[in-house]
PDB file of C-alpha atoms and ligand atoms in Angstrom:
ATOM      1  CA  MET O   1      80.872  45.821  39.028  1.00 73.00           C
ATOM      2  CA  GLN O   2      80.989  49.994  38.780  1.00 80.00           C
ATOM      3  CA  LYS O   3      79.852  51.576  35.761  1.00 89.00           C
ATOM      4  CA  ILE O   4      82.391  53.336  34.351  1.00 90.00           C
ATOM      5  CA  THR O   5      82.228  56.304  32.195  1.00 94.00           C
ATOM      6  CA  ARG O   6      84.033  58.649  29.959  1.00 94.00           C
ATOM      7  CA  PHE O   7      84.999  62.168  29.680  1.00 93.00           C
ATOM      8  CA  GLY O   8      87.014  64.568  28.361  1.00 94.00           C
ATOM      9  CA  VAL O   9      89.352  67.050  29.742  1.00 93.00           C
ATOM     10  CA  SER O  10      91.054  69.389  28.120  1.00 95.00           C
ATOM     11  CA  LEU O  11      94.335  70.558  29.020  1.00 95.00           C
ATOM     12  CA  PRO O  12      97.543  72.216  27.497  1.00 96.00           C
ATOM     13  CA  LEU O  13      99.607  69.663  25.522  1.00 96.00           C
ATOM     14  CA  SER O  14     102.831  70.630  27.520  1.00 97.00           C
ATOM     15  CA  LEU O  15     101.322  69.727  30.555  1.00 96.00           C
ATOM     16  CA  LEU O  16     100.202  66.572  29.720  1.00 96.00           C
ATOM     17  CA  SER O  17     103.168  65.393  27.916  1.00 96.00           C
ATOM     18  CA  ARG O  18     104.689  66.446  31.611  1.00 96.00           C
ATOM     19  CA  PHE O  19     102.674  64.356  32.486  1.00 96.00           C
ATOM     20  CA  ASP O  20     102.712  61.629  30.616  1.00 96.00           C
ATOM     21  CA  ARG O  21     106.983  61.257  31.365  1.00 96.00           C
ATOM     22  CA  LEU O  22     105.803  60.898  35.352  1.00 96.00           C
ATOM     23  CA  ILE O  23     103.580  58.956  35.600  1.00 96.00           C
ATOM     24  CA  SER O  24     105.038  56.617  33.189  1.00 95.00           C
ATOM     25  CA  GLY O  25     107.865  57.140  35.490  1.00 96.00           C
ATOM     26  CA  LYS O  26     106.199  55.356  37.865  1.00 95.00           C
ATOM     27  CA  GLY O  27     104.643  52.266  36.311  1.00 95.00           C
ATOM     28  CA  TYR O  28     101.213  53.016  35.510  1.00 95.00           C
ATOM     29  CA  ALA O  29      99.632  51.903  32.475  1.00 92.00           C
ATOM     30  CA  ASN O  30      97.919  54.096  31.637  1.00 93.00           C
ATOM     31  CA  ARG O  31      95.994  57.774  32.087  1.00 95.00           C
ATOM     32  CA  SER O  32      93.415  55.897  33.512  1.00 94.00           C
ATOM     33  CA  GLU O  33      94.128  54.472  36.348  1.00 94.00           C
ATOM     34  CA  ALA O  34      96.930  56.916  36.935  1.00 96.00           C
ATOM     35  CA  ILE O  35      93.996  59.773  37.261  1.00 95.00           C
ATOM     36  CA  ARG O  36      91.968  57.608  39.535  1.00 94.00           C
ATOM     37  CA  ASP O  37      94.208  57.246  42.076  1.00 94.00           C
ATOM     38  CA  ILE O  38      95.194  60.932  42.245  1.00 95.00           C
ATOM     39  CA  MET O  39      90.975  62.024  42.268  1.00 94.00           C
ATOM     40  CA  ARG O  40      91.210  59.241  45.754  1.00 92.00           C
ATOM     41  CA  ASP O  41      94.136  60.796  46.823  1.00 92.00           C
ATOM     42  CA  HIS O  42      93.233  64.529  46.195  1.00 92.00           C
ATOM     43  CA  MET O  43      88.980  62.709  48.598  1.00 91.00           C
ATOM     44  CA  VAL O  44      90.989  61.157  51.303  1.00 89.00           C
ATOM     45  CA  GLU O  45      93.352  64.184  51.355  1.00 88.00           C
ATOM     46  CA  HIS O  46      90.183  66.205  52.211  1.00 89.00           C
ATOM     47  CA  GLU O  47      88.799  63.288  54.481  1.00 85.00           C
ATOM     48  CA  TRP O  48      91.704  64.443  56.622  1.00 86.00           C
ATOM     49  CA  GLU O  49      91.058  68.018  56.377  1.00 86.00           C
ATOM     50  CA  LYS O  50      87.012  67.589  56.870  1.00 88.00           C
ATOM     51  CA  GLY O  51      88.748  65.832  61.142  1.00 86.00           C
ATOM     52  CA  GLY O  52      87.217  62.497  59.665  1.00 87.00           C
ATOM     53  CA  GLU O  53      87.766  58.632  60.348  1.00 93.00           C
ATOM     54  CA  VAL O  54      91.147  58.140  59.169  1.00 95.00           C
ATOM     55  CA  VAL O  55      93.719  55.396  59.574  1.00 96.00           C
ATOM     56  CA  GLY O  56      97.258  55.502  61.123  1.00 97.00           C
ATOM     57  CA  ILE O  57     100.679  54.164  61.152  1.00 98.00           C
ATOM     58  CA  VAL O  58     103.145  55.191  63.713  1.00 98.00           C
ATOM     59  CA  THR O  59     106.449  54.404  62.931  1.00 98.00           C
ATOM     60  CA  ILE O  60     109.216  54.573  65.331  1.00 97.00           C
ATOM     61  CA  VAL O  61     113.209  53.850  66.273  1.00 97.00           C
ATOM     62  CA  PHE O  62     115.128  53.678  69.645  1.00 95.00           C
ATOM     63  CA  GLU O  63     118.159  51.934  71.196  1.00 91.00           C
ATOM     64  CA  HIS O  64     116.696  49.102  72.424  1.00 87.00           C
ATOM     65  CA  HIS O  65     118.351  49.860  76.028  1.00 84.00           C
ATOM     66  CA  ALA O  66     117.036  52.360  76.233  1.00 72.00           C
ATOM     67  CA  SER O  67     114.479  50.885  77.750  1.00 68.00           C
ATOM     68  CA  SER O  68     112.338  53.352  79.334  1.00 90.00           C
ATOM     69  CA  VAL O  69     111.063  54.357  75.305  1.00 92.00           C
ATOM     70  CA  LYS O  70     109.468  50.668  75.397  1.00 91.00           C
ATOM     71  CA  ASP O  71     107.185  51.748  78.971  1.00 93.00           C
ATOM     72  CA  ARG O  72     106.226  55.302  78.150  1.00 94.00           C
ATOM     73  CA  VAL O  73     105.004  54.175  74.583  1.00 95.00           C
ATOM     74  CA  LEU O  74     103.916  51.298  75.975  1.00 95.00           C
ATOM     75  CA  ASN O  75     102.141  53.002  78.189  1.00 96.00           C
ATOM     76  CA  LEU O  76     100.124  55.580  75.506  1.00 97.00           C
ATOM     77  CA  GLN O  77      99.116  52.508  73.973  1.00 97.00           C
ATOM     78  CA  HIS O  78      97.184  51.706  77.245  1.00 97.00           C
ATOM     79  CA  GLU O  79      95.833  55.528  77.585  1.00 96.00           C
ATOM     80  CA  SER O  80      94.988  55.272  73.972  1.00 96.00           C
ATOM     81  CA  GLN O  81      93.325  51.711  73.573  1.00 96.00           C
ATOM     82  CA  SER O  82      90.733  52.538  71.976  1.00 97.00           C
ATOM     83  CA  ILE O  83      92.659  54.163  68.980  1.00 98.00           C
ATOM     84  CA  VAL O  84      94.842  50.984  68.949  1.00 98.00           C
ATOM     85  CA  LEU O  85      94.541  48.683  67.023  1.00 98.00           C
ATOM     86  CA  SER O  86      97.821  47.054  67.264  1.00 97.00           C
ATOM     87  CA  SER O  87     101.209  46.874  67.354  1.00 97.00           C
ATOM     88  CA  MET O  88     104.562  45.522  65.567  1.00 97.00           C
ATOM     89  CA  HIS O  89     108.025  45.232  67.470  1.00 95.00           C
ATOM     90  CA  LEU O  90     110.697  44.423  65.426  1.00 96.00           C
ATOM     91  CA  HIS O  91     114.945  44.370  66.430  1.00 95.00           C
ATOM     92  CA  LEU O  92     116.258  45.683  63.802  1.00 96.00           C
ATOM     93  CA  ASP O  93     120.130  44.536  64.892  1.00 95.00           C
ATOM     94  CA  ARG O  94     121.604  44.300  68.463  1.00 93.00           C
ATOM     95  CA  HIS O  95     120.834  47.092  69.440  1.00 93.00           C
ATOM     96  CA  THR O  96     118.362  48.929  67.760  1.00 95.00           C
ATOM     97  CA  CYS O  97     114.798  48.476  67.937  1.00 95.00           C
ATOM     98  CA  LEU O  98     111.589  49.354  65.293  1.00 97.00           C
ATOM     99  CA  GLU O  99     107.674  50.374  66.566  1.00 97.00           C
ATOM    100  CA  VAL O 100     105.088  49.966  64.558  1.00 98.00           C
ATOM    101  CA  ILE O 101     101.564  51.098  66.229  1.00 98.00           C
ATOM    102  CA  VAL O 102      98.234  50.664  63.837  1.00 98.00           C
ATOM    103  CA  LEU O 103      95.565  53.910  64.187  1.00 98.00           C
ATOM    104  CA  ARG O 104      92.139  53.661  63.762  1.00 97.00           C
ATOM    105  CA  GLY O 105      90.516  57.236  64.576  1.00 96.00           C
ATOM    106  CA  LYS O 106      89.556  60.659  64.665  1.00 95.00           C
ATOM    107  CA  VAL O 107      92.375  63.308  63.044  1.00 94.00           C
ATOM    108  CA  CYS O 108      93.322  65.180  66.141  1.00 94.00           C
ATOM    109  CA  GLU O 109      93.695  61.824  67.739  1.00 96.00           C
ATOM    110  CA  VAL O 110      95.563  59.683  65.352  1.00 96.00           C
ATOM    111  CA  LYS O 111      97.868  62.930  65.548  1.00 96.00           C
ATOM    112  CA  ALA O 112      97.564  64.143  68.870  1.00 96.00           C
ATOM    113  CA  PHE O 113      98.483  60.209  69.695  1.00 97.00           C
ATOM    114  CA  SER O 114     101.261  60.148  67.393  1.00 97.00           C
ATOM    115  CA  GLU O 115     103.548  63.457  68.358  1.00 97.00           C
ATOM    116  CA  LYS O 116     103.530  62.000  71.627  1.00 97.00           C
ATOM    117  CA  VAL O 117     104.956  58.677  70.909  1.00 97.00           C
ATOM    118  CA  ILE O 118     107.091  60.105  69.044  1.00 96.00           C
ATOM    119  CA  ALA O 119     108.341  63.158  71.429  1.00 95.00           C
ATOM    120  CA  THR O 120     108.859  60.841  73.684  1.00 94.00           C
ATOM    121  CA  CYS O 121     112.451  60.920  75.081  1.00 92.00           C
ATOM    122  CA  GLY O 122     114.977  58.271  73.575  1.00 92.00           C
ATOM    123  CA  VAL O 123     112.878  58.303  70.380  1.00 95.00           C
ATOM    124  CA  LYS O 124     115.927  58.262  67.660  1.00 95.00           C
ATOM    125  CA  HIS O 125     112.701  58.629  64.425  1.00 97.00           C
ATOM    126  CA  GLY O 126     109.271  58.635  64.458  1.00 97.00           C
ATOM    127  CA  ARG O 127     107.084  58.628  61.653  1.00 98.00           C
ATOM    128  CA  LEU O 128     103.639  59.034  61.042  1.00 97.00           C
ATOM    129  CA  VAL O 129     101.229  58.026  57.251  1.00 97.00           C
ATOM    130  CA  MET O 130      98.298  58.473  57.971  1.00 95.00           C
ATOM    131  CA  THR O 131      95.922  56.927  54.898  1.00 94.00           C
ATOM    132  CA  THR O 132      92.276  56.593  55.013  1.00 93.00           C
ATOM    133  CA  THR O 133      89.451  53.783  55.821  1.00 91.00           C
ATOM    134  CA  GLY O 134      88.023  53.390  52.784  1.00 88.00           C
ATOM    135  CA  LYS O 135      84.929  53.963  53.459  1.00 85.00           C
ATOM    136  CA  GLU O 136      84.330  57.067  51.594  1.00 77.00           C
ATOM    137  CA  LEU O 137      86.251  55.242  48.668  1.00 77.00           C
ATOM    138  CA  LYS O 138      83.348  52.698  47.744  1.00 70.00           C
TER     139      LYS O 138
HETATM  140 NI1  LIG T 201     113.881  45.175  69.902  1.00 53.23          NI
END
């Protein structure tokens, strides 16, 4: 169990009122939970800036019939197998596929891999979401 501490913050009342409305709309039960999340998010972004190890989730949507997309994306995963943790293929409908690839590696490796996958000819939409390994947040 971590030791919890309290601290005071001075800020304009109008800023606090706006903050309270914002976090209430997002479903936070109290300011402490919201501030903890904001601090952690800031620290995770700092990890990315330092170029440390991250977890990345790449999603791509492509036409099932564009069969070369599957092969090219599979080849990329084999070439970068040291950072590919897992992948999942879903058939969204008769024609459309969704592939989710989970990565763990240095920021530059994760970004370079995802850019290649997303730029693959036939990919209709791709997105990289980065998060933390959690090591720095303990
Ligand atoms: Ni499919």
